[in-house]
PDB file of C-alpha atoms and ligand atoms in Angstrom:
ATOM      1  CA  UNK A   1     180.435 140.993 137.218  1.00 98.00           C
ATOM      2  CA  UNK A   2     179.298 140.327 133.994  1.00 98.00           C
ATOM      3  CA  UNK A   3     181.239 138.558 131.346  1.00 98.00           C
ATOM      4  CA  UNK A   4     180.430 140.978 127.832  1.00 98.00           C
ATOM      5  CA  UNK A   5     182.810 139.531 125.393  1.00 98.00           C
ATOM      6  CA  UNK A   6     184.420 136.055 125.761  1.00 98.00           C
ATOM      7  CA  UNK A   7     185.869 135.774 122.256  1.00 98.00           C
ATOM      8  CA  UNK A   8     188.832 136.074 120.644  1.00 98.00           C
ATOM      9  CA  UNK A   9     189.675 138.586 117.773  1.00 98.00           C
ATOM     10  CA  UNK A  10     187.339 137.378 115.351  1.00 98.00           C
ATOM     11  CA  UNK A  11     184.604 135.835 117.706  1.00 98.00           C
ATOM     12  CA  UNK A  12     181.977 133.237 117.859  1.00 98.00           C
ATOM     13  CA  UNK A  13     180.598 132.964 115.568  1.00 98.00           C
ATOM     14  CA  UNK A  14     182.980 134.194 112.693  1.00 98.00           C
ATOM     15  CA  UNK A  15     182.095 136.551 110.315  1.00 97.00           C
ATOM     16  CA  UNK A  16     181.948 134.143 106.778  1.00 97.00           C
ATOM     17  CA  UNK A  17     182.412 131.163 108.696  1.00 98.00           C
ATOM     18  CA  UNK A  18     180.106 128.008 108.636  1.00 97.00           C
ATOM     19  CA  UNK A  19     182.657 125.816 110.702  1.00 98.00           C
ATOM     20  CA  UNK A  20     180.672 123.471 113.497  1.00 98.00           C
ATOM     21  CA  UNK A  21     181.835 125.637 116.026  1.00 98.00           C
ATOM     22  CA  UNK A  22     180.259 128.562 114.428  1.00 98.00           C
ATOM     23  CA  UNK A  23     177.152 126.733 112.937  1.00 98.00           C
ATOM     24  CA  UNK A  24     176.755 125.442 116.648  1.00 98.00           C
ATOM     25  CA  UNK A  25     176.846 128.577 118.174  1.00 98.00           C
ATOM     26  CA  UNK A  26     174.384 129.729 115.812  1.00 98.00           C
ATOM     27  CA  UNK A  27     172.323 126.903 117.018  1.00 97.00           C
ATOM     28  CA  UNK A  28     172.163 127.165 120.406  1.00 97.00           C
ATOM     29  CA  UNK A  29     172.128 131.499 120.307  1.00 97.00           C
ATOM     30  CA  UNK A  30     175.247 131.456 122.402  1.00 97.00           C
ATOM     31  CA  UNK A  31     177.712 134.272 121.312  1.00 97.00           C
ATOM     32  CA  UNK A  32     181.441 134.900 121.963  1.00 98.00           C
ATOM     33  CA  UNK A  33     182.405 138.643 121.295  1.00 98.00           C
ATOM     34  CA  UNK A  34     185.424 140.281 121.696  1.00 98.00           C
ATOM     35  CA  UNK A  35     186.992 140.765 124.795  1.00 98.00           C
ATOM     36  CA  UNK A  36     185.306 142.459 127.313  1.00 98.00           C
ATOM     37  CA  UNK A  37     184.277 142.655 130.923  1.00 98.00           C
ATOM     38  CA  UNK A  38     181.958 144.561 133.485  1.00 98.00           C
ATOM     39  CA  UNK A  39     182.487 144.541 137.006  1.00 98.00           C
ATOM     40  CA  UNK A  40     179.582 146.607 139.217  1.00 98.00           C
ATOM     41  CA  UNK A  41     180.334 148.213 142.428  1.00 97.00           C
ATOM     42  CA  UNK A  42     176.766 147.768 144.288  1.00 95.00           C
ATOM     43  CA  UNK A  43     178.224 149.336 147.512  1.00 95.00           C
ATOM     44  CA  UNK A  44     179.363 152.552 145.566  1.00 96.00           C
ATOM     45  CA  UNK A  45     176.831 152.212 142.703  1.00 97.00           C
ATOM     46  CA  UNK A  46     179.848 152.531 140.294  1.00 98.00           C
ATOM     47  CA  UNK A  47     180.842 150.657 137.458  1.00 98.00           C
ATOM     48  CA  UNK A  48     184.064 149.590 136.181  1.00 98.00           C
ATOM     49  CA  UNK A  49     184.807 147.811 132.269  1.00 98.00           C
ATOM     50  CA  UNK A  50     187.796 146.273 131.700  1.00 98.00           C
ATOM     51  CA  UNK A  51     188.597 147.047 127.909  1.00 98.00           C
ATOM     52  CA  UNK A  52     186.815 148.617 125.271  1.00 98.00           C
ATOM     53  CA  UNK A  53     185.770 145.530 122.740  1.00 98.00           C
ATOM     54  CA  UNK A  54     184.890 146.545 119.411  1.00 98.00           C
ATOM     55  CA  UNK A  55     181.579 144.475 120.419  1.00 98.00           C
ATOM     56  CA  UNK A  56     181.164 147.533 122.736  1.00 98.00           C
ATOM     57  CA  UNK A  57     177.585 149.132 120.954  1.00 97.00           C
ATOM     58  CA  UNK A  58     175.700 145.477 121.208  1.00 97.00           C
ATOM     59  CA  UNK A  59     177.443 144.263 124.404  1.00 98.00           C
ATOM     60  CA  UNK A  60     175.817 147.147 126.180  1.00 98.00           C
ATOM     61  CA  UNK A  61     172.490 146.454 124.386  1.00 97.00           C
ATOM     62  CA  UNK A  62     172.376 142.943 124.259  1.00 97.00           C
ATOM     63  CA  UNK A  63     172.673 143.177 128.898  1.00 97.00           C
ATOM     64  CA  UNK A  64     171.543 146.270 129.697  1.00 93.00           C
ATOM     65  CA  UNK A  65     174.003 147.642 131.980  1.00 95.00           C
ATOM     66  CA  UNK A  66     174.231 150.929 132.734  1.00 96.00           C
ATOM     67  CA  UNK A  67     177.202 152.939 131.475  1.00 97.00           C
ATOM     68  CA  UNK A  68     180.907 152.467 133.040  1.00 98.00           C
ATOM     69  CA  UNK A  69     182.253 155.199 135.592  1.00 98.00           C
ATOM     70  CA  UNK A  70     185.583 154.501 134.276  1.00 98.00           C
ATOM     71  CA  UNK A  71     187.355 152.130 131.988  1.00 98.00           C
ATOM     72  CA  UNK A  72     190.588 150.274 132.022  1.00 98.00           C
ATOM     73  CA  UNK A  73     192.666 149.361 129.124  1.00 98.00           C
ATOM     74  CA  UNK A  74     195.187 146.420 129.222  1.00 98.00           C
ATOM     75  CA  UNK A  75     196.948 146.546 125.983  1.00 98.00           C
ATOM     76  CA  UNK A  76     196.572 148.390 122.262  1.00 98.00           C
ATOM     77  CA  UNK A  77     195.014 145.451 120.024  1.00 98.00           C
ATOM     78  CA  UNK A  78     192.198 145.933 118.074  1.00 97.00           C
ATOM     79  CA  UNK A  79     190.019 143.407 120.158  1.00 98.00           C
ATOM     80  CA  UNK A  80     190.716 145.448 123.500  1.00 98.00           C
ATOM     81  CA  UNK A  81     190.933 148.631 122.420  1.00 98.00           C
ATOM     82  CA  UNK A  82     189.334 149.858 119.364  1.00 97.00           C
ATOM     83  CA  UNK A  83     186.033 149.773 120.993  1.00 97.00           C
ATOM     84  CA  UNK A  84     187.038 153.240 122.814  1.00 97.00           C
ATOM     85  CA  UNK A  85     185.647 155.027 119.289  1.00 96.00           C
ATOM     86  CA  UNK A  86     181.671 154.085 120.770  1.00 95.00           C
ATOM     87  CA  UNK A  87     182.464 156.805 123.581  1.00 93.00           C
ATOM     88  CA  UNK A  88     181.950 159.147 121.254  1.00 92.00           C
ATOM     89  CA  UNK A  89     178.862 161.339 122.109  1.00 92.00           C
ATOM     90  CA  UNK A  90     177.776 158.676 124.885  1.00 95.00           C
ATOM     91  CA  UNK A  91     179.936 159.567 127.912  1.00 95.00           C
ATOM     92  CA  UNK A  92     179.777 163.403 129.486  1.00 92.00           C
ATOM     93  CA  UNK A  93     183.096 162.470 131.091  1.00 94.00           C
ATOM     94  CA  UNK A  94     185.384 158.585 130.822  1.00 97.00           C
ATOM     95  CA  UNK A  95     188.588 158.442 132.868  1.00 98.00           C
ATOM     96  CA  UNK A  96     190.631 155.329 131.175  1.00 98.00           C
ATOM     97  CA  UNK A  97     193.304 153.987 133.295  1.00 98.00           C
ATOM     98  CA  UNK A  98     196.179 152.370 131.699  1.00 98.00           C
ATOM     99  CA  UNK A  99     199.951 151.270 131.869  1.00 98.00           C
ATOM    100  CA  UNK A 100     202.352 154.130 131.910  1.00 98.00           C
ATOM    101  CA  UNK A 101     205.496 152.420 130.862  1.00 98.00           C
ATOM    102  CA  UNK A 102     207.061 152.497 127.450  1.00 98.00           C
ATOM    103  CA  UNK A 103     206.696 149.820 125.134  1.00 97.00           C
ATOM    104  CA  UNK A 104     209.864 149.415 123.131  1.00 96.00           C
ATOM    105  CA  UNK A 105     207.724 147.954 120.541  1.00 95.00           C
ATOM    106  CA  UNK A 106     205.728 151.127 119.526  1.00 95.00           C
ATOM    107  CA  UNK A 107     207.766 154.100 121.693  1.00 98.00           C
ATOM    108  CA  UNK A 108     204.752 154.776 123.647  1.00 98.00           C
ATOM    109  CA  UNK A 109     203.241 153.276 126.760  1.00 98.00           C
ATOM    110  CA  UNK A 110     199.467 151.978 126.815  1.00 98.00           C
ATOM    111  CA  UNK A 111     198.414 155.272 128.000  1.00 98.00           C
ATOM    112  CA  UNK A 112     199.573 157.513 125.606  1.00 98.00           C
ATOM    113  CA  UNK A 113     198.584 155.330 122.637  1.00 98.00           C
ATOM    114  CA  UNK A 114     195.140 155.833 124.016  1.00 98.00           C
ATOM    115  CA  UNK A 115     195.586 159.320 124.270  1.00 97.00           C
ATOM    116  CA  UNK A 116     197.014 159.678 120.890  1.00 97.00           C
ATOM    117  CA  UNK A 117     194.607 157.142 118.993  1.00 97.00           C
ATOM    118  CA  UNK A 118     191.331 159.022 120.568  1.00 97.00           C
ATOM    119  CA  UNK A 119     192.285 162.079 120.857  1.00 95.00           C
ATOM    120  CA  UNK A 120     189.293 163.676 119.199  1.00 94.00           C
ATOM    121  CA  UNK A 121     187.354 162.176 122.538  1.00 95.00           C
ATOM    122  CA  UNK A 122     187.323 165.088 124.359  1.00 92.00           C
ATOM    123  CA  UNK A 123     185.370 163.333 127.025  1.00 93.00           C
ATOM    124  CA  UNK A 124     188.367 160.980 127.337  1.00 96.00           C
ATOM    125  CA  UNK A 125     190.639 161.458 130.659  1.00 97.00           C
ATOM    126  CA  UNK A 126     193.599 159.097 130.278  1.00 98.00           C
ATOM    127  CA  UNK A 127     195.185 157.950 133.398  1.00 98.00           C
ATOM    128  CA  UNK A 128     198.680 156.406 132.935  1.00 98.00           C
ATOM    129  CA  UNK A 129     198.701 153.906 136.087  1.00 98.00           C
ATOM    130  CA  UNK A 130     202.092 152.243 137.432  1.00 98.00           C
ATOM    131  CA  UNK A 131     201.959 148.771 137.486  1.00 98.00           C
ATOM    132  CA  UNK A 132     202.214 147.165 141.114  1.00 98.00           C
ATOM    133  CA  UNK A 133     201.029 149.828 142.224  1.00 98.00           C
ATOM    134  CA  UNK A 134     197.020 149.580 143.270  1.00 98.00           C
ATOM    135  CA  UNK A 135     195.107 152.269 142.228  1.00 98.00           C
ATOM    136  CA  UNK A 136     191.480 153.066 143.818  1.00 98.00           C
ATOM    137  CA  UNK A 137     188.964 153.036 140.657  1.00 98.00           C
ATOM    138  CA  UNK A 138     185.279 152.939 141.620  1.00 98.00           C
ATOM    139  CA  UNK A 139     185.821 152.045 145.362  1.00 98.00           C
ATOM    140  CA  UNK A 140     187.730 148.852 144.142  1.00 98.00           C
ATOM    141  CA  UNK A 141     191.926 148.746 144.669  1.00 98.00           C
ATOM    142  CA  UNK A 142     192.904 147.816 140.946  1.00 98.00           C
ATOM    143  CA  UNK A 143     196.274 146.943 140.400  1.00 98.00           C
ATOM    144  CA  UNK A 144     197.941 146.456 136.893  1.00 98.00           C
ATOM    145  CA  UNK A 145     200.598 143.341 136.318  1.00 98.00           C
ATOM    146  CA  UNK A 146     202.691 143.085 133.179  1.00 98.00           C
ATOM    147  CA  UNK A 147     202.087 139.885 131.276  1.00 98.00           C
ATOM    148  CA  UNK A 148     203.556 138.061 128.232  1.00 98.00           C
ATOM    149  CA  UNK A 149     201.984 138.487 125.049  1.00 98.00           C
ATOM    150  CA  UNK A 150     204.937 139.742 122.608  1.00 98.00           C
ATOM    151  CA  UNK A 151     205.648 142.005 120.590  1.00 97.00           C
ATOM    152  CA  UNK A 152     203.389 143.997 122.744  1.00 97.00           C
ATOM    153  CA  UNK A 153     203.385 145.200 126.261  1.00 98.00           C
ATOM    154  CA  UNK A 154     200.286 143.715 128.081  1.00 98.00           C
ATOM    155  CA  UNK A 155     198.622 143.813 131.428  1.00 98.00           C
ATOM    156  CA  UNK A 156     196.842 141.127 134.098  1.00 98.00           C
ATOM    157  CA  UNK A 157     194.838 142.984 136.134  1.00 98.00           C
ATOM    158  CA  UNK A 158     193.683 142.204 140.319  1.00 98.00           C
ATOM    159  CA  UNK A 159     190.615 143.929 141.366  1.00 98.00           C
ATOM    160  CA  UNK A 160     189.720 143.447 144.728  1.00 98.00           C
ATOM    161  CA  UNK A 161     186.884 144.973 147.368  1.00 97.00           C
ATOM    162  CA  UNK A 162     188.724 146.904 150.320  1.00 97.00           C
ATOM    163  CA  UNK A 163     185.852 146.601 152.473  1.00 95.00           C
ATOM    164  CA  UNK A 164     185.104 142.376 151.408  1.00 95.00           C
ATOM    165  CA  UNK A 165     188.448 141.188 150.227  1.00 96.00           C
ATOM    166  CA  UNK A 166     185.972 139.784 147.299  1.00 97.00           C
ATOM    167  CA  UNK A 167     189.051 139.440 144.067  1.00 98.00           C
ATOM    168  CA  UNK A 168     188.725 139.153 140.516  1.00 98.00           C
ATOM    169  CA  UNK A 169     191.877 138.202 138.407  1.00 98.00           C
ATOM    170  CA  UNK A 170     192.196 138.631 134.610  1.00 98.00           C
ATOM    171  CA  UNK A 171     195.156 136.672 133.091  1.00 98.00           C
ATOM    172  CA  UNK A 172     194.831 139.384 129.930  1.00 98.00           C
ATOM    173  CA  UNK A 173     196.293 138.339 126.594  1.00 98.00           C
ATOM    174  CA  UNK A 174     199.231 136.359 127.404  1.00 98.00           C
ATOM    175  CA  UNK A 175     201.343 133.251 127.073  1.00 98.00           C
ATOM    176  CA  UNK A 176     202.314 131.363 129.964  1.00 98.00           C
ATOM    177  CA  UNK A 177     204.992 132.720 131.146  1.00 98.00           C
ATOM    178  CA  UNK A 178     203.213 135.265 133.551  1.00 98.00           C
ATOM    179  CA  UNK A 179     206.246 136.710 135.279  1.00 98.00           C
ATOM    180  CA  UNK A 180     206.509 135.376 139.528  1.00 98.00           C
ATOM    181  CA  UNK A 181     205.731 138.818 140.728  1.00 98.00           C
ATOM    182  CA  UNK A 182     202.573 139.415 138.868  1.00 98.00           C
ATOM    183  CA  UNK A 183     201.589 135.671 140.156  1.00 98.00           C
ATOM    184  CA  UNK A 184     202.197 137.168 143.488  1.00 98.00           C
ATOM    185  CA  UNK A 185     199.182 140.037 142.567  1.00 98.00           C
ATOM    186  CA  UNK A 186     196.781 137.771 140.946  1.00 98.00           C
ATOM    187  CA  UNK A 187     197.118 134.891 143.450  1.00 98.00           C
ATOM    188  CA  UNK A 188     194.203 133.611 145.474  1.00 98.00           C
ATOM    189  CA  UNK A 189     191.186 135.460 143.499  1.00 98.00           C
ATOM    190  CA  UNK A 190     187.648 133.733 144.441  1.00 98.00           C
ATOM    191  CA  UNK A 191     187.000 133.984 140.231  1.00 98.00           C
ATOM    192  CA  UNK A 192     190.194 134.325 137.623  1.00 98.00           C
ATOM    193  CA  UNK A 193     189.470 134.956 134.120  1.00 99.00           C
ATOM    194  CA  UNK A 194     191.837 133.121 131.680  1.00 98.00           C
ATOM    195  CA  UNK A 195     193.440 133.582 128.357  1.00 98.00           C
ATOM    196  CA  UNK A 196     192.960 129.862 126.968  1.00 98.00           C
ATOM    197  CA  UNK A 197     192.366 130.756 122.977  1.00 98.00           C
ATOM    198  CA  UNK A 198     192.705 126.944 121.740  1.00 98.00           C
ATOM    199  CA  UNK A 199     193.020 123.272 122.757  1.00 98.00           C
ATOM    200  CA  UNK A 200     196.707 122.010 123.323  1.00 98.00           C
ATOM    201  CA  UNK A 201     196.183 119.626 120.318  1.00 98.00           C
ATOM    202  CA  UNK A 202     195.971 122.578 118.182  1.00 98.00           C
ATOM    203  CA  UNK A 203     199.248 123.511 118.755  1.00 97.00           C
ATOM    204  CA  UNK A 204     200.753 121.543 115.771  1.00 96.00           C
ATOM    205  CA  UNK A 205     198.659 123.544 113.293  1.00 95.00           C
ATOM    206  CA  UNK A 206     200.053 126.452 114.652  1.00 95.00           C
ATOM    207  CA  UNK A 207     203.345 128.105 112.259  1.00 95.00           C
ATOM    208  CA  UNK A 208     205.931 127.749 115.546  1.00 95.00           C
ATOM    209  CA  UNK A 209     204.001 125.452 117.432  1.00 97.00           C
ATOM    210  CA  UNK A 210     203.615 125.395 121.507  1.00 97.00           C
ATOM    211  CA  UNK A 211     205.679 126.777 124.345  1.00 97.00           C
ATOM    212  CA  UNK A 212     206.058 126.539 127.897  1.00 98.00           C
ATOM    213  CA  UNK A 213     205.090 122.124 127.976  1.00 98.00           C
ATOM    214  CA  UNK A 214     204.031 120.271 130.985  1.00 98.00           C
ATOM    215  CA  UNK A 215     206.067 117.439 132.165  1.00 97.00           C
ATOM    216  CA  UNK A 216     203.882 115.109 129.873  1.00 97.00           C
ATOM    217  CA  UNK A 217     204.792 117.317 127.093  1.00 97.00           C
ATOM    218  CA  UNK A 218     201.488 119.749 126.819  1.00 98.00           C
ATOM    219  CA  UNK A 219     202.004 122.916 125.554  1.00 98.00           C
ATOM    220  CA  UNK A 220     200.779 125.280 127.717  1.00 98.00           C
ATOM    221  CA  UNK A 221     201.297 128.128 125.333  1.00 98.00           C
ATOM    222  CA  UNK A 222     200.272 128.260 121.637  1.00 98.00           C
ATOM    223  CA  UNK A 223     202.584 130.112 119.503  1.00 98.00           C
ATOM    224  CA  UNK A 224     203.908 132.980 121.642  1.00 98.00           C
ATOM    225  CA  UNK A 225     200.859 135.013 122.583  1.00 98.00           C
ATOM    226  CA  UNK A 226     198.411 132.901 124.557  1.00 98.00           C
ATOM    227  CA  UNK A 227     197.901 130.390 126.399  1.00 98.00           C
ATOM    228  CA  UNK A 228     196.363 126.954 125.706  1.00 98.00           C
ATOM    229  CA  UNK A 229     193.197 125.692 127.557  1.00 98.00           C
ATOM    230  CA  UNK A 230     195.649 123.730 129.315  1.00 98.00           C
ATOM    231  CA  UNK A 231     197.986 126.877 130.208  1.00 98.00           C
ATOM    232  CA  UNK A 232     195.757 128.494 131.211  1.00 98.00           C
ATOM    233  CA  UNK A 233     193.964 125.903 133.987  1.00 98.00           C
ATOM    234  CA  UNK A 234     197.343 125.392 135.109  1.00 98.00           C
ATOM    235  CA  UNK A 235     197.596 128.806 135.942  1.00 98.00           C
ATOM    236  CA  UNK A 236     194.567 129.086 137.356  1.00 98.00           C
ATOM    237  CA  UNK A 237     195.904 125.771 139.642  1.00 98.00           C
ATOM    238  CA  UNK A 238     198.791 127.977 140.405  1.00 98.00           C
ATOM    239  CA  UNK A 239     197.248 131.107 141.351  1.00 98.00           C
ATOM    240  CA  UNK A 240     194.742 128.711 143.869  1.00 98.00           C
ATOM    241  CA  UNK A 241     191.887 130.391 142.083  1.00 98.00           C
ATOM    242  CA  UNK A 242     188.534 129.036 143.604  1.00 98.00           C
ATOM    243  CA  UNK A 243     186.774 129.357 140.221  1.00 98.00           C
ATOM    244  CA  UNK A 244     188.224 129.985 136.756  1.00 98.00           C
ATOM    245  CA  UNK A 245     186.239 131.316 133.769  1.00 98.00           C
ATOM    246  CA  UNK A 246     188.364 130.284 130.264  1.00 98.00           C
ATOM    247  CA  UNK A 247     187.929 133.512 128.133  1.00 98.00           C
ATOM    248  CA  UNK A 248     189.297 134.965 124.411  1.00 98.00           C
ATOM    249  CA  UNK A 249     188.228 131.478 123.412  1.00 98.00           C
ATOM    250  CA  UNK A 250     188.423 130.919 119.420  1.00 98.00           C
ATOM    251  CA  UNK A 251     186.207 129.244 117.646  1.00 98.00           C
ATOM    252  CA  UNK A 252     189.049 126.850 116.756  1.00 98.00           C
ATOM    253  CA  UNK A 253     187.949 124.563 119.451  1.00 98.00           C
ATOM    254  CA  UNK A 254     186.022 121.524 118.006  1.00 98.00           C
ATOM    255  CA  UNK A 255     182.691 122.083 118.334  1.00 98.00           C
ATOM    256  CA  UNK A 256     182.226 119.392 121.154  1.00 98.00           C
ATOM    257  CA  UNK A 257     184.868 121.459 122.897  1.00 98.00           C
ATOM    258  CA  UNK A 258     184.080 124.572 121.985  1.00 98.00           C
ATOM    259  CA  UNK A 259     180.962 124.649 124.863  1.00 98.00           C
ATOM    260  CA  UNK A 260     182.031 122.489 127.598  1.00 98.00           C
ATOM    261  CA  UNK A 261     183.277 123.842 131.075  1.00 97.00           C
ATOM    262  CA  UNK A 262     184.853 125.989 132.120  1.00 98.00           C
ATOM    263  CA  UNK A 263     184.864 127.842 128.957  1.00 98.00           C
ATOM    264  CA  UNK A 264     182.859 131.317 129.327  1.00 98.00           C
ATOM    265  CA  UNK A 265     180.044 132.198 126.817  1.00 98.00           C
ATOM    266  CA  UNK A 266     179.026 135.994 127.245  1.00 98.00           C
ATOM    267  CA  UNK A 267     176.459 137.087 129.365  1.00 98.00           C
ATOM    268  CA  UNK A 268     177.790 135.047 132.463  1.00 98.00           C
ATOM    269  CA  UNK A 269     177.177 136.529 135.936  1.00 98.00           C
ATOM    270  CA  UNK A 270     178.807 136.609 138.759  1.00 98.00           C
ATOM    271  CA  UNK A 271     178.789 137.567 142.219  1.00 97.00           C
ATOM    272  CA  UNK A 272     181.773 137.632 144.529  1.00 97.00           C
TER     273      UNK A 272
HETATM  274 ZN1  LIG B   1     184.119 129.078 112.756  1.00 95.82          ZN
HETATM  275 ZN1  LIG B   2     196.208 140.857 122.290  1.00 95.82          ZN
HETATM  276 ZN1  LIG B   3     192.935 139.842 122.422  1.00 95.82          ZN
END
């Protein structure tokens, strides 16, 4: 698995920004795209990325992986989705799997937004996938789990090996109030990747503030979409995840935060 894009919308560094964050990750050459992630198959020689970053073009370039089999799409933000448009001309056939159900927010479930957004991608096979229910995408079982990340519909995802019981979980964009049943799916991966945008402390600079506090008091959500850096190892201490990779990390951490573990910076490996 490798880790393509660990930032959040705007990345690390910022376009226009000279914060320390930024200037530091200029320093050191460490980069934090938009959100993306590629998980290889070596037993079927297939290849599976979880959304379609924007980043997409120098992600590829910058590790040299081969092309995806197939893609998966967890909800319709820019930083997840509009990536899809670099299929064009580069894929002689892409089945995208995503949600089928129909978010009251925009009348349309993840899949057909897909459809409808790219639908000059004639290469493009969308697959509208029911949630809970695992679906068998390049010998993995991959099974869709709705999260919390309002307005919008969203999706954890659980990949795991049939033949190795080797699991990946991905928290997706969301706050921390991942419902109990998709706990149930993500719980007990050997690596989880988590949502952790900001720092707790940064709550109070946020318009509403934080959500979803610890029994001291830390928020474990900031504003309504995603979790803190605390939320999010708290989930990862609730799912019993043996590792935990902090991803869609903004470059609002203080820059002797910003690098320290267990945040991800892209181009992580890993092998479970
Ligand atoms: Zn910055
Ligand atoms: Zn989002
Ligand atoms: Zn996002």
């Amino acid at each position: 698995m490798t880790l393509l894009g660990t930032g959040d919308t705007t990345g690390t560094p910022t376009v226009g920004c000279d914060c320390d964050t930024c200037e530091r990750a200029r320093d050191r050459d460490l980069e934090r795209t938009r959100f993306s992630v590629y998980v290889a198959n070596e037993r079927t020689d297939e290849s599976l990325l979880i959304d379609f970053s924007p980043d997409f073009r120098s992600q590829f370039l910058r590790e040299d992986v081969l092309l995806p089999d197939a893609g998966i799409v967890t909800h319709v933000h820019f930083d997840h989705l509009d990536g899809l448009g670099n299929a064009f001309r580069v894929f002689d056939a892409l089945p995208v799997y995503a949600a089928n159900e129909t978010d009251p927010e925009t009348g349309r479930s993840v899949a057909e937004t897909v459809r409808e957004d790219y639908h000059y991608l004639e290469t493009l096979d969308v697959r509208p996938t029911t949630p809970f229910e695992p679906a068998r995408i390049c010998g993995f079982d991959v099974t869709l789990v709705p999260v919390d990340h309002p307005p919008l519909l969203c999706y954890g995802l659980a990949i795991e090996d049939p033949e190795t019981g080797a699991k990946l979980s991905v928290s997706g964009d969301t706050s921390y109030a991942v419902p109990e049943r998709s706990r149930d799916v993500l719980a007990d991966p050997d690596l989880l990747l988590a949502d952790a945008i900001v720092p707790a402390h940064l709550c109070e600079y946020h318009p509403i503030g934080g959500r979803h506090e610890d029994e001291d008091g830390v928020p474990r959500t900031f504003g309504t979409k995603h979790m803190t850096r605390e939320g999010a190892l708290a989930l990862a201490e609730n799912l019993e995840a043996d590792r935990t990779r902090l991803v869609h990390v903004a470059h609002y951490y203080p820059a002797d935060e910003a690098f320290e573990e267990p945040l991800a910076v892209d181009g992580e490996e890993y092998v479970l």
